Coordinates of C-alpha atoms in Angstrom, one line a residue:
Chain A
X2 CA -50.2 62.1 -94.5
X3 CA -54.2 61.1 -95.0
X4 CA -54.3 57.2 -95.3
X5 CA -57.4 55.1 -95.9
X6 CA -56.9 51.2 -96.5
X7 CA -59.5 49.3 -97.3
X8 CA -59.7 45.8 -97.0
X9 CA -62.4 42.2 -96.4
X10 CA -63.3 42.2 -100.4
X11 CA -63.9 38.5 -102.1
X12 CA -66.0 36.4 -103.9
X13 CA -69.3 35.5 -102.5
X14 CA -72.1 34.1 -103.7
X15 CA -75.7 35.8 -104.0
X16 CA -77.2 35.7 -100.5
X17 CA -73.9 35.9 -98.7
X18 CA -72.5 38.2 -96.6
X19 CA -69.3 39.9 -96.1
X20 CA -67.9 43.2 -94.1
X21 CA -65.0 45.4 -95.2
X22 CA -63.2 47.7 -93.1
X23 CA -61.3 50.8 -93.8
X24 CA -58.5 51.6 -91.6
X25 CA -57.6 55.5 -91.4
X26 CA -54.5 57.3 -90.4
X27 CA -53.0 60.6 -90.8
X28 CA -55.6 62.6 -89.5
X29 CA -58.2 63.2 -86.5
X30 CA -60.6 59.9 -87.6
X31 CA -63.3 60.9 -85.0
X32 CA -64.0 64.5 -86.5
X33 CA -64.9 63.3 -90.3
X34 CA -68.4 62.4 -91.8
X35 CA -67.1 59.0 -93.9
X36 CA -68.5 57.4 -96.9
X37 CA -68.7 54.5 -98.6
X38 CA -68.5 54.3 -102.9
X39 CA -68.9 51.9 -105.2
X40 CA -67.3 51.1 -108.9
X41 CA -69.3 48.5 -110.7
X42 CA -67.8 47.4 -114.1
X43 CA -68.6 48.9 -116.9
X44 CA -70.7 51.9 -114.7
X45 CA -70.0 54.4 -113.1
X46 CA -69.4 55.5 -109.4
X47 CA -72.5 55.2 -107.0
X48 CA -72.6 56.2 -103.8
X49 CA -73.6 53.6 -101.2
X50 CA -73.6 54.7 -97.3
X51 CA -72.7 57.8 -95.1
X52 CA -71.9 57.6 -91.3
X53 CA -71.9 61.0 -89.1
X54 CA -68.2 61.7 -87.7
X55 CA -69.4 60.9 -84.1
X56 CA -71.6 57.3 -85.2
X57 CA -74.8 59.1 -84.4
X58 CA -76.4 59.2 -88.2
X59 CA -76.3 57.4 -90.9
X60 CA -77.7 57.4 -94.4
X61 CA -78.1 54.8 -97.7
X62 CA -78.8 55.1 -101.3
X63 CA -81.5 53.2 -102.2
X64 CA -80.0 50.1 -104.0
X65 CA -78.5 49.1 -100.7
X66 CA -81.0 50.1 -97.9
X67 CA -81.8 47.5 -95.9
X68 CA -79.0 45.1 -96.6
X69 CA -76.0 47.3 -95.9
X70 CA -74.9 48.5 -92.6
X71 CA -72.1 51.5 -92.1
X72 CA -70.7 51.7 -88.8
X73 CA -67.1 53.1 -87.5
X74 CA -64.9 52.5 -84.4
X75 CA -63.2 55.8 -83.5
X76 CA -61.2 54.2 -81.1
X77 CA -59.7 52.1 -83.6
X78 CA -59.9 54.8 -86.6
X79 CA -61.6 51.9 -88.6
X80 CA -64.7 52.4 -90.6
X81 CA -66.9 49.2 -91.6
X82 CA -69.1 47.8 -94.0
X83 CA -71.5 45.2 -93.7
X84 CA -73.0 43.6 -96.3
X85 CA -76.1 41.2 -96.2
X86 CA -78.0 39.5 -98.8
X87 CA -75.4 40.4 -101.7
X88 CA -76.8 39.9 -105.1
X89 CA -74.8 40.0 -108.7
X90 CA -75.3 43.7 -109.0
X91 CA -73.2 44.5 -105.9
X92 CA -70.0 43.5 -107.7
X93 CA -67.8 45.9 -107.5
X94 CA -64.9 47.7 -106.3
X95 CA -65.6 49.5 -102.9
X96 CA -64.0 52.6 -101.9
X97 CA -64.0 54.4 -98.4
X98 CA -63.6 58.3 -99.0
X99 CA -63.3 60.9 -96.2
X100 CA -65.9 64.3 -96.2
X101 CA -63.7 66.7 -96.5
X102 CA -65.0 70.2 -93.9
X103 CA -65.6 72.1 -96.9
X104 CA -69.7 71.1 -96.8
X105 CA -71.5 69.4 -99.6
X106 CA -69.9 65.8 -99.1
X107 CA -67.0 66.7 -100.7
X108 CA -64.7 63.6 -100.5
X109 CA -60.8 65.3 -99.9
X110 CA -59.4 61.4 -99.7
X111 CA -60.1 58.2 -101.2
X112 CA -58.8 54.6 -100.5
X113 CA -57.5 52.5 -103.2
X114 CA -60.5 50.6 -103.1
X115 CA -61.2 46.7 -102.1
X116 CA -62.5 44.4 -105.1
X117 CA -66.5 42.8 -104.1
X118 CA -67.5 40.2 -106.7
X119 CA -70.8 38.4 -105.9
X120 CA -70.9 35.1 -108.0
X121 CA -72.2 31.9 -108.0
Chain B
X26 CA -83.1 60.9 -106.3
X27 CA -81.7 63.7 -108.5
X28 CA -80.5 62.7 -111.9
X29 CA -77.3 64.0 -113.1
X30 CA -76.6 64.2 -116.5
X31 CA -73.0 64.7 -118.4
X32 CA -72.3 65.5 -122.1
X33 CA -70.5 64.3 -124.2
X34 CA -70.1 61.2 -122.7
X35 CA -66.9 60.7 -124.6
X36 CA -64.6 63.7 -124.9
X37 CA -61.4 63.3 -127.5
X38 CA -59.4 66.5 -127.3
X39 CA -56.1 67.6 -128.9
X40 CA -53.3 68.4 -126.7
X41 CA -52.8 72.0 -125.3
X42 CA -56.7 72.2 -126.8
X43 CA -59.2 73.5 -124.0
X44 CA -61.8 70.5 -122.6
X45 CA -65.6 71.3 -121.7
X46 CA -68.0 69.3 -119.8
X47 CA -71.3 70.0 -119.2
X48 CA -73.2 68.6 -116.2
X49 CA -77.2 69.4 -115.5
X50 CA -79.1 68.0 -112.5
X51 CA -83.2 67.1 -112.7
X52 CA -83.3 69.3 -109.6
X53 CA -81.8 72.3 -108.5
X54 CA -78.8 72.1 -106.4
X55 CA -79.3 75.4 -104.6
X56 CA -79.6 74.0 -100.5
X57 CA -81.7 75.6 -97.8
X58 CA -78.8 77.0 -96.6
X59 CA -77.9 79.1 -99.6
X60 CA -74.9 76.9 -100.9
X61 CA -75.0 75.0 -104.4
X62 CA -73.1 71.4 -103.4
X63 CA -72.2 70.4 -106.9
X64 CA -68.4 68.5 -107.3
X65 CA -66.4 68.0 -109.6
X66 CA -63.7 64.6 -109.7
X67 CA -61.2 63.2 -111.8
X68 CA -60.1 59.9 -112.0
X69 CA -57.2 58.6 -113.7
X70 CA -57.0 55.0 -115.1
X71 CA -55.8 52.4 -112.4
X72 CA -56.5 55.1 -109.9
X73 CA -58.9 56.1 -107.1
X74 CA -61.1 59.2 -107.7
X75 CA -59.7 63.0 -107.1
X76 CA -61.5 65.8 -105.8
X77 CA -60.8 68.6 -108.4
X78 CA -64.0 71.3 -107.5
X79 CA -66.7 71.4 -104.8
X80 CA -69.4 74.0 -104.4
X81 CA -69.3 74.3 -108.1
X82 CA -66.3 76.1 -108.1
X83 CA -64.2 76.3 -105.4
X84 CA -60.7 74.4 -106.3
X85 CA -59.6 72.1 -104.0
X86 CA -55.8 72.0 -102.5
X87 CA -52.9 71.6 -105.0
X88 CA -55.2 71.3 -108.2
X89 CA -53.9 73.5 -110.6
X90 CA -56.0 76.4 -112.2
X91 CA -56.2 75.2 -115.4
X92 CA -59.3 73.5 -113.8
X93 CA -62.4 75.6 -114.0
X94 CA -66.1 75.1 -112.5
X95 CA -69.0 77.3 -113.4
X96 CA -72.8 77.2 -113.0
X97 CA -75.8 77.8 -111.4
X98 CA -79.3 76.2 -110.3
X99 CA -79.4 72.9 -112.7
X100 CA -77.1 73.5 -115.1
X101 CA -72.8 73.2 -114.9
X102 CA -69.7 73.2 -116.4
X103 CA -65.9 72.0 -116.1
X104 CA -63.1 73.7 -118.7
X105 CA -59.9 72.7 -118.4
X106 CA -57.6 74.6 -120.9
X107 CA -54.3 73.3 -122.0
X108 CA -55.3 69.7 -122.1
X109 CA -51.9 67.5 -121.6
X110 CA -51.3 64.0 -121.2
X111 CA -51.8 63.4 -117.5
X112 CA -55.1 64.8 -117.8
X113 CA -56.6 61.9 -119.5
X114 CA -59.7 59.8 -117.0
X115 CA -63.2 60.3 -116.6
X116 CA -64.4 63.0 -115.0
X117 CA -67.3 62.8 -112.9
X118 CA -70.3 65.8 -111.7
X119 CA -71.6 65.1 -108.2
X120 CA -74.6 66.5 -106.6
X121 CA -74.1 67.0 -102.6
X122 CA -77.3 68.9 -101.9
X123 CA -80.1 66.3 -102.3
X124 CA -80.4 62.8 -100.2
X125 CA -79.3 60.2 -102.0
X126 CA -75.9 61.9 -103.3
X127 CA -75.8 61.1 -107.1
X128 CA -73.1 61.3 -109.3
X129 CA -73.1 62.0 -113.3
X130 CA -72.3 59.1 -115.6
X131 CA -68.6 60.1 -116.6
X132 CA -67.0 61.8 -119.3
X133 CA -63.8 60.0 -120.9
X134 CA -61.2 62.2 -122.3
X135 CA -58.7 60.9 -123.8
X136 CA -56.0 63.0 -126.6
X137 CA -57.4 62.5 -130.2

C-alpha cells in the first residue's frame, strides 16, 4: 500500500537550517508530483512547495520562497525539503503529500508529518 | 494569492442531521483548461488530512456518498448527510487553479 514517511524534524534556532526527508513506498514514485504542506499551531494548512514528477520544475509558497528548496531522488524514492534561514513562524508539522493523477493538485496520500520547532 | 474563505468556522451538529460548509474564493477557480480545481479535505483529530472531493464534486476512492460537493466559479459547498461521530474534525477547501495553492481557514465540525 502507499506509504509516505517523513523524518528530519527537530528543534532549531532562528536562522538555522534543517533538512526534511519523505520516504515513499507502494507506488511508482517517479511518476508523481510531490508536495510539502505544513500545519502551524493554532492555524490551518499551508502549501509549501511542489516538485514535478521528474524533478524538472518546482514552485514555492511566498512565505518560503528563497529560503526553502524542494528536491527528490527518484532512485531512492525520497523527497526532500532543505529549509534555511528558519524563522519562528516556520514552526509547524510538515507533511509530504502525493499529487493525484486527477489533476488540480488533489493530494490523495499524506504522510504522518514531522515536527519542526524554531526557537531560541 | 487567491484567498479562500470558509464559513462557518465552527459547526456543531446533532447526530443524524446534515451539515453544510461554504467556501468562497477571491477569484474564479475556472482554469484555462476548462476545469475547476476545488478540493475538500477532512482532518480527523490526531490524523493527517484526507482527500474527500476533487474538481468540485468528484468523491475520491473510498469516500462514502454521504459527502457531496457542489458549486462553480467562486462559490462552493461541501454537504455531509447524516452526521456521525466519525465525521468530527476540521474540513478544509483548497484551490488548485492558481499558483500558489491556497487552503481555506478550516471549519471545525463537532457533535452538539
